[in-house]
PDB file of N, CA and C in Angstrom:
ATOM      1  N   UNK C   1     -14.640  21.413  30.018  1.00 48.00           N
ATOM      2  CA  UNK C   1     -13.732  21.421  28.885  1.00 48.00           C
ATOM      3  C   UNK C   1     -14.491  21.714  27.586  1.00 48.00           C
ATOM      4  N   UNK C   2     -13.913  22.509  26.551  1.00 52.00           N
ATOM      5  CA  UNK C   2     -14.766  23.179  25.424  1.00 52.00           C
ATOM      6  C   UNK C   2     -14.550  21.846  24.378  1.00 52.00           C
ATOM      7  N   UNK C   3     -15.320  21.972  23.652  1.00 51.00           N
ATOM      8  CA  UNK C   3     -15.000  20.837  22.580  1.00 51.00           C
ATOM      9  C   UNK C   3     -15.044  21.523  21.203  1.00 51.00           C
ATOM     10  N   UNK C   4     -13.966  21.080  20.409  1.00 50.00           N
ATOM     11  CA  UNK C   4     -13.963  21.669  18.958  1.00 50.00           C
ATOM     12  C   UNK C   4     -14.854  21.122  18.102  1.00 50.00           C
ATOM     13  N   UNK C   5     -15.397  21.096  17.018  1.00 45.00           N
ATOM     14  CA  UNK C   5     -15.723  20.483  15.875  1.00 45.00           C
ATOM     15  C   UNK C   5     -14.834  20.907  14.479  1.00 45.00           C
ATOM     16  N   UNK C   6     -14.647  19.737  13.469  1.00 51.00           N
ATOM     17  CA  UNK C   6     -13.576  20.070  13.103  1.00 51.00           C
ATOM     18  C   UNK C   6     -14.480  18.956  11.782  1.00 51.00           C
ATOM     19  N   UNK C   7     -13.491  19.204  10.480  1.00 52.00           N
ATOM     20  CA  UNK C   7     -13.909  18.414   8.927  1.00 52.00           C
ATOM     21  C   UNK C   7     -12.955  17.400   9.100  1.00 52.00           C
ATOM     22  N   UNK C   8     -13.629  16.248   9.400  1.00 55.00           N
ATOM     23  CA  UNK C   8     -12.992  15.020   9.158  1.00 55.00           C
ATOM     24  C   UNK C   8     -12.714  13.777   7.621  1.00 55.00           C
ATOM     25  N   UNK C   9     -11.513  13.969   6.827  1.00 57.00           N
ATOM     26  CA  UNK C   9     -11.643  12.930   6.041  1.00 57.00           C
ATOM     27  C   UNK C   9     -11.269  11.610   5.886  1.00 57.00           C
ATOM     28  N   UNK C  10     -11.988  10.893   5.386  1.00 57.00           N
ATOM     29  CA  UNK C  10     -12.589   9.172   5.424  1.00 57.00           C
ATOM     30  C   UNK C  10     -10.806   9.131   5.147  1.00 57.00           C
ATOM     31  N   UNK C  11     -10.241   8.018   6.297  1.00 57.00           N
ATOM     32  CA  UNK C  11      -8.734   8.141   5.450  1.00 57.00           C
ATOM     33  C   UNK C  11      -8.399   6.871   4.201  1.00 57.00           C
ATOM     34  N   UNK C  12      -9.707   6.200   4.266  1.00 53.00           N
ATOM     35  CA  UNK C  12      -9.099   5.480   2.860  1.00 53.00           C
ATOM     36  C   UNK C  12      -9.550   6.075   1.577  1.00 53.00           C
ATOM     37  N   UNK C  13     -10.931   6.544   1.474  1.00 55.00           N
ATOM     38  CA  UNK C  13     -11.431   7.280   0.255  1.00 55.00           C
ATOM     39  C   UNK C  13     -11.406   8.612  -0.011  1.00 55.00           C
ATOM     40  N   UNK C  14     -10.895   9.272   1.216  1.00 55.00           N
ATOM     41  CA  UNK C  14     -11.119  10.832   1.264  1.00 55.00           C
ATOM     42  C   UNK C  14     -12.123  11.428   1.020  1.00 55.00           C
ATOM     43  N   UNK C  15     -13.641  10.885   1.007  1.00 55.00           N
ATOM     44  CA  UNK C  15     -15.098  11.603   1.548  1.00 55.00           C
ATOM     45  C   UNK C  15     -14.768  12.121   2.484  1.00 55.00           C
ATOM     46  N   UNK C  16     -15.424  13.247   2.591  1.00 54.00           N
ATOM     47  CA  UNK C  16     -15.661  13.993   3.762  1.00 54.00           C
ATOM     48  C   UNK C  16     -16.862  13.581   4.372  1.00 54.00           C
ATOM     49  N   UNK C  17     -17.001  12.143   5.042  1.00 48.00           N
ATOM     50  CA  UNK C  17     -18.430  12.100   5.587  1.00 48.00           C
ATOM     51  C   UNK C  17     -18.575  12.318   7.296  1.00 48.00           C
ATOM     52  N   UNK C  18     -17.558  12.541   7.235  1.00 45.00           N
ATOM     53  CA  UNK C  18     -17.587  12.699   8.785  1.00 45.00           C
ATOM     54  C   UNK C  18     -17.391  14.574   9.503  1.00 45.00           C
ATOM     55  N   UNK C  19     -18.502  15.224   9.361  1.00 44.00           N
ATOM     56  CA  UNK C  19     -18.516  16.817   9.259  1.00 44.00           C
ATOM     57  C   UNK C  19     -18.248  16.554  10.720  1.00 44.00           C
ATOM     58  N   UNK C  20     -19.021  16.005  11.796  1.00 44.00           N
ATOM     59  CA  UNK C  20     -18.548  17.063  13.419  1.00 44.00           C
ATOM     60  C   UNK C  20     -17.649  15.297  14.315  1.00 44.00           C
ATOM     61  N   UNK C  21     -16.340  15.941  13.817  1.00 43.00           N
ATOM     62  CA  UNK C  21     -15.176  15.481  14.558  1.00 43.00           C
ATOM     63  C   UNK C  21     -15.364  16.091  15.817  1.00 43.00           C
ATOM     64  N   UNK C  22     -15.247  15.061  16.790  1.00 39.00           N
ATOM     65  CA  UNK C  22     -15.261  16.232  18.421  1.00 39.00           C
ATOM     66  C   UNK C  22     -13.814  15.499  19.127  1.00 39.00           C
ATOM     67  N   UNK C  23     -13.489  17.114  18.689  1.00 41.00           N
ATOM     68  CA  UNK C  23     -11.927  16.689  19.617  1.00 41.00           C
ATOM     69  C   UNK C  23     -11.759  17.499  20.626  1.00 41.00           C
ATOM     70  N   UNK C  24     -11.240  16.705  21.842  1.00 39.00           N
ATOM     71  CA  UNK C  24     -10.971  17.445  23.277  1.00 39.00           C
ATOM     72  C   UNK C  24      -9.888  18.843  23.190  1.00 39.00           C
ATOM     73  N   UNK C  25     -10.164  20.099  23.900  1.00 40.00           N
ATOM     74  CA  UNK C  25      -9.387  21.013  23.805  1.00 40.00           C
ATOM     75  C   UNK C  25      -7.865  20.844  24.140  1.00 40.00           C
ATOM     76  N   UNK C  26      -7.812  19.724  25.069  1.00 38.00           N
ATOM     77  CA  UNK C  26      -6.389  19.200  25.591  1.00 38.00           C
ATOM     78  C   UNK C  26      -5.487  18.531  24.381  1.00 38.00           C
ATOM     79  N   UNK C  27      -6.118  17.541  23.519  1.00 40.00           N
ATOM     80  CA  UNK C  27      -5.900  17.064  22.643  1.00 40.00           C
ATOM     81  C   UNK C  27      -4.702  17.809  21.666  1.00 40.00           C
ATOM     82  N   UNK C  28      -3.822  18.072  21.145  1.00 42.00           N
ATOM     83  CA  UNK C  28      -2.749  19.041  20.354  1.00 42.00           C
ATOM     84  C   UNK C  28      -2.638  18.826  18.918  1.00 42.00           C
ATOM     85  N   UNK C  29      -2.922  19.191  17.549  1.00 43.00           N
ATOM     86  CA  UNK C  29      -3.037  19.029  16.592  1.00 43.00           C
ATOM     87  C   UNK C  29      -1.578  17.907  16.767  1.00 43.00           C
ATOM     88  N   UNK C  30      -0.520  18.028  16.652  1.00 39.00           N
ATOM     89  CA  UNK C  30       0.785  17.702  16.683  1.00 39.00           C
ATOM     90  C   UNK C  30       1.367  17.212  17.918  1.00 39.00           C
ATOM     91  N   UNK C  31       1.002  15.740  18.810  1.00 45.00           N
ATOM     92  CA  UNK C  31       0.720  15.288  20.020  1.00 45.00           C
ATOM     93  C   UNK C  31       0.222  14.277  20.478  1.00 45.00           C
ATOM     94  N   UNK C  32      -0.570  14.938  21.405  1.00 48.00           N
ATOM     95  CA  UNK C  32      -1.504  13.410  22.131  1.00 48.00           C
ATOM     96  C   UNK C  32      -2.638  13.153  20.650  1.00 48.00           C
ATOM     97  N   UNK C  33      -3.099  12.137  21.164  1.00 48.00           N
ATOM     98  CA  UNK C  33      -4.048  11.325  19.809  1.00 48.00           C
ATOM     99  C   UNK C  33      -5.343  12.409  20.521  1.00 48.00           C
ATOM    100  N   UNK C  34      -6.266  12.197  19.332  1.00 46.00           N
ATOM    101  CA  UNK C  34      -8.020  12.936  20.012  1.00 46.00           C
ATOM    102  C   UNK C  34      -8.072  12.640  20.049  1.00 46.00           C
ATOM    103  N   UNK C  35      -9.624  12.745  20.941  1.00 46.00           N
ATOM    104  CA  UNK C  35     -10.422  11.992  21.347  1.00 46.00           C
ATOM    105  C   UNK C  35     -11.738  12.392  20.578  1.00 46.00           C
ATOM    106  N   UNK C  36     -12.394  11.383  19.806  1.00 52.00           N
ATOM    107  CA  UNK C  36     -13.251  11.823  19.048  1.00 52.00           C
ATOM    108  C   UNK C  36     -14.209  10.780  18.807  1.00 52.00           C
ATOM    109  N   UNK C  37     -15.787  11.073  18.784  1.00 55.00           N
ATOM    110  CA  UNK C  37     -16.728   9.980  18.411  1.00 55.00           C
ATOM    111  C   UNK C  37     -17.065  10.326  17.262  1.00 55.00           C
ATOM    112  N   UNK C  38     -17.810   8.659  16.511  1.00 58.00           N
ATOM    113  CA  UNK C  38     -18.140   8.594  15.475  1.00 58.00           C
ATOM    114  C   UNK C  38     -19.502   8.070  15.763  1.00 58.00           C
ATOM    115  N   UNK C  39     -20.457   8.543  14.434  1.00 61.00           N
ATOM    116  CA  UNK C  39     -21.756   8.256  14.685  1.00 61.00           C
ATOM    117  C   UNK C  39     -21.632   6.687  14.135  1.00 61.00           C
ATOM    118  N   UNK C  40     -22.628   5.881  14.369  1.00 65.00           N
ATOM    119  CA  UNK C  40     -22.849   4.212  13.713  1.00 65.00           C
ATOM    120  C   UNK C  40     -22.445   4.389  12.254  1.00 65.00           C
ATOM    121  N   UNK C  41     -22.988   4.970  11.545  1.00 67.00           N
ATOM    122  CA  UNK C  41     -22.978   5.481  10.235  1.00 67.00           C
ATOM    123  C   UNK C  41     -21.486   5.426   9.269  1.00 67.00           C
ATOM    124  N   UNK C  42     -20.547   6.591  10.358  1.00 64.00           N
ATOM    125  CA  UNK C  42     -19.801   6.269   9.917  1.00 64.00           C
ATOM    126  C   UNK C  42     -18.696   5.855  10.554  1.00 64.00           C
ATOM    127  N   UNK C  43     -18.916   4.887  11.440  1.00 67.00           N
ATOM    128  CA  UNK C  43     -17.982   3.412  11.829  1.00 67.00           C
ATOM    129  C   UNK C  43     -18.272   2.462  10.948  1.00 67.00           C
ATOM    130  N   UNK C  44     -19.633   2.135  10.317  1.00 72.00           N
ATOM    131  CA  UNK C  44     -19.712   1.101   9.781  1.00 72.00           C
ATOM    132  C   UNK C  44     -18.945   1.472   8.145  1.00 72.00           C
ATOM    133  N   UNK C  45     -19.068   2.402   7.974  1.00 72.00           N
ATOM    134  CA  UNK C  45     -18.167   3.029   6.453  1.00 72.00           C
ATOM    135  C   UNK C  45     -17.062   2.565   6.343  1.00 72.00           C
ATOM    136  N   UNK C  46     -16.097   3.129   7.813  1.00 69.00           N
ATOM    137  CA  UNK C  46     -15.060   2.649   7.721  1.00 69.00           C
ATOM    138  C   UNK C  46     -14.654   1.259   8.081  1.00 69.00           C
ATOM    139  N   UNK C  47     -15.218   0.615   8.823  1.00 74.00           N
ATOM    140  CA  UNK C  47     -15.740  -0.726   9.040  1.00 74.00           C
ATOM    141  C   UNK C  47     -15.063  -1.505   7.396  1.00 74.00           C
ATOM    142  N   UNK C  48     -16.635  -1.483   6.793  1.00 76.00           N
ATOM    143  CA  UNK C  48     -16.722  -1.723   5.617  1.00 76.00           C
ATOM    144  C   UNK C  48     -15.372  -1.674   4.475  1.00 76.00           C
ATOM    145  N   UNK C  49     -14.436  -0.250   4.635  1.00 74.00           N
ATOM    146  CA  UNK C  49     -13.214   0.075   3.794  1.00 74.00           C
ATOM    147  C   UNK C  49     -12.675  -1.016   4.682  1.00 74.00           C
ATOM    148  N   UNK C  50     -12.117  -0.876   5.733  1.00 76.00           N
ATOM    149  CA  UNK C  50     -10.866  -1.891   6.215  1.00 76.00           C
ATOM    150  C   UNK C  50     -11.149  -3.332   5.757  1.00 76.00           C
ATOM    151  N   UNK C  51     -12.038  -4.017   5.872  1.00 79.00           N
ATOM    152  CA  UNK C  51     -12.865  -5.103   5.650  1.00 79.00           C
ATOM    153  C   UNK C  51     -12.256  -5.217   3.971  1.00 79.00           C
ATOM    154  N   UNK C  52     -13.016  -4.796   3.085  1.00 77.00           N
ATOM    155  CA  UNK C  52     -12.694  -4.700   1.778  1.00 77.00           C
ATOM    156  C   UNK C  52     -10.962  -4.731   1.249  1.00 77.00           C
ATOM    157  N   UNK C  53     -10.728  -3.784   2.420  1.00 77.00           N
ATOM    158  CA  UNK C  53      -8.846  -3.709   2.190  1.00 77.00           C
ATOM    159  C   UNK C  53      -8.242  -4.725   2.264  1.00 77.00           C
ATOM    160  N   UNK C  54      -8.424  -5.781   3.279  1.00 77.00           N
ATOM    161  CA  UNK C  54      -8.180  -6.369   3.535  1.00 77.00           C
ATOM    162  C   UNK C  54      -7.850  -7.782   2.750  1.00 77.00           C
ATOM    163  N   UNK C  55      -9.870  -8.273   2.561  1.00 82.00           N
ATOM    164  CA  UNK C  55      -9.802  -8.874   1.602  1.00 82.00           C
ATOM    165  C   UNK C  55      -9.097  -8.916   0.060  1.00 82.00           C
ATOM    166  N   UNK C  56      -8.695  -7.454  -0.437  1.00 80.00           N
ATOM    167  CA  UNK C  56      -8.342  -7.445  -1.456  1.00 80.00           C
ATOM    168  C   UNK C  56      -6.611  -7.642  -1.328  1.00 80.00           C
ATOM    169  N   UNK C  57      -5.835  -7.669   0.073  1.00 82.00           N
ATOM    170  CA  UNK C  57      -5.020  -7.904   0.234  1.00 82.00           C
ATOM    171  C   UNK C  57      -4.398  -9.394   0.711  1.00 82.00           C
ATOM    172  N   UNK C  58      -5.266 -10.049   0.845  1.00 84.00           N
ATOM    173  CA  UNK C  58      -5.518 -11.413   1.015  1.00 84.00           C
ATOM    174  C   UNK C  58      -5.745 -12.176   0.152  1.00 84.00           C
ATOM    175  N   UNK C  59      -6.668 -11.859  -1.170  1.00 83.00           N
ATOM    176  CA  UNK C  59      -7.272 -12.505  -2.077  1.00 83.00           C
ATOM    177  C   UNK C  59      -5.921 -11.856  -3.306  1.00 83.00           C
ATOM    178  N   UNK C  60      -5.099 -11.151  -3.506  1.00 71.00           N
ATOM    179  CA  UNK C  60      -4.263 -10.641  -4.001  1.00 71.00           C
ATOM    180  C   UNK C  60      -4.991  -9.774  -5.087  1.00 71.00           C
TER     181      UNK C  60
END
């Protein structure tokens, strides 16, 4: 199976830190979900945003 690479943006800040999205060819823009890894780097980014969101939605 071929794999795409594709520009991924951060969906709470909209950085582009995530350049090689790897999504399965089966996968359908408009469809099934991808399938795609993230390096440590930036899991812990987004990690970090949800975390923060959170708190600031908690703490009011």
């Amino acid at each position: 199976m071929k794999k795409q690479i594709k520009n991924f943006a951060c969906p709470f800040c909209n950085k582009k830190i995530i350049d090689k999205l790897i999504v399965s060819a089966a996968a359908k823009i408009n469809g099934r979900k991808a399938v795609h890894k993230l390096t440590s780097e930036e899991a812990s980014h987004l990690a970090k945003l949800k975390w923060a969101k959170w708190r600031k939605e908690r703490n009011g």
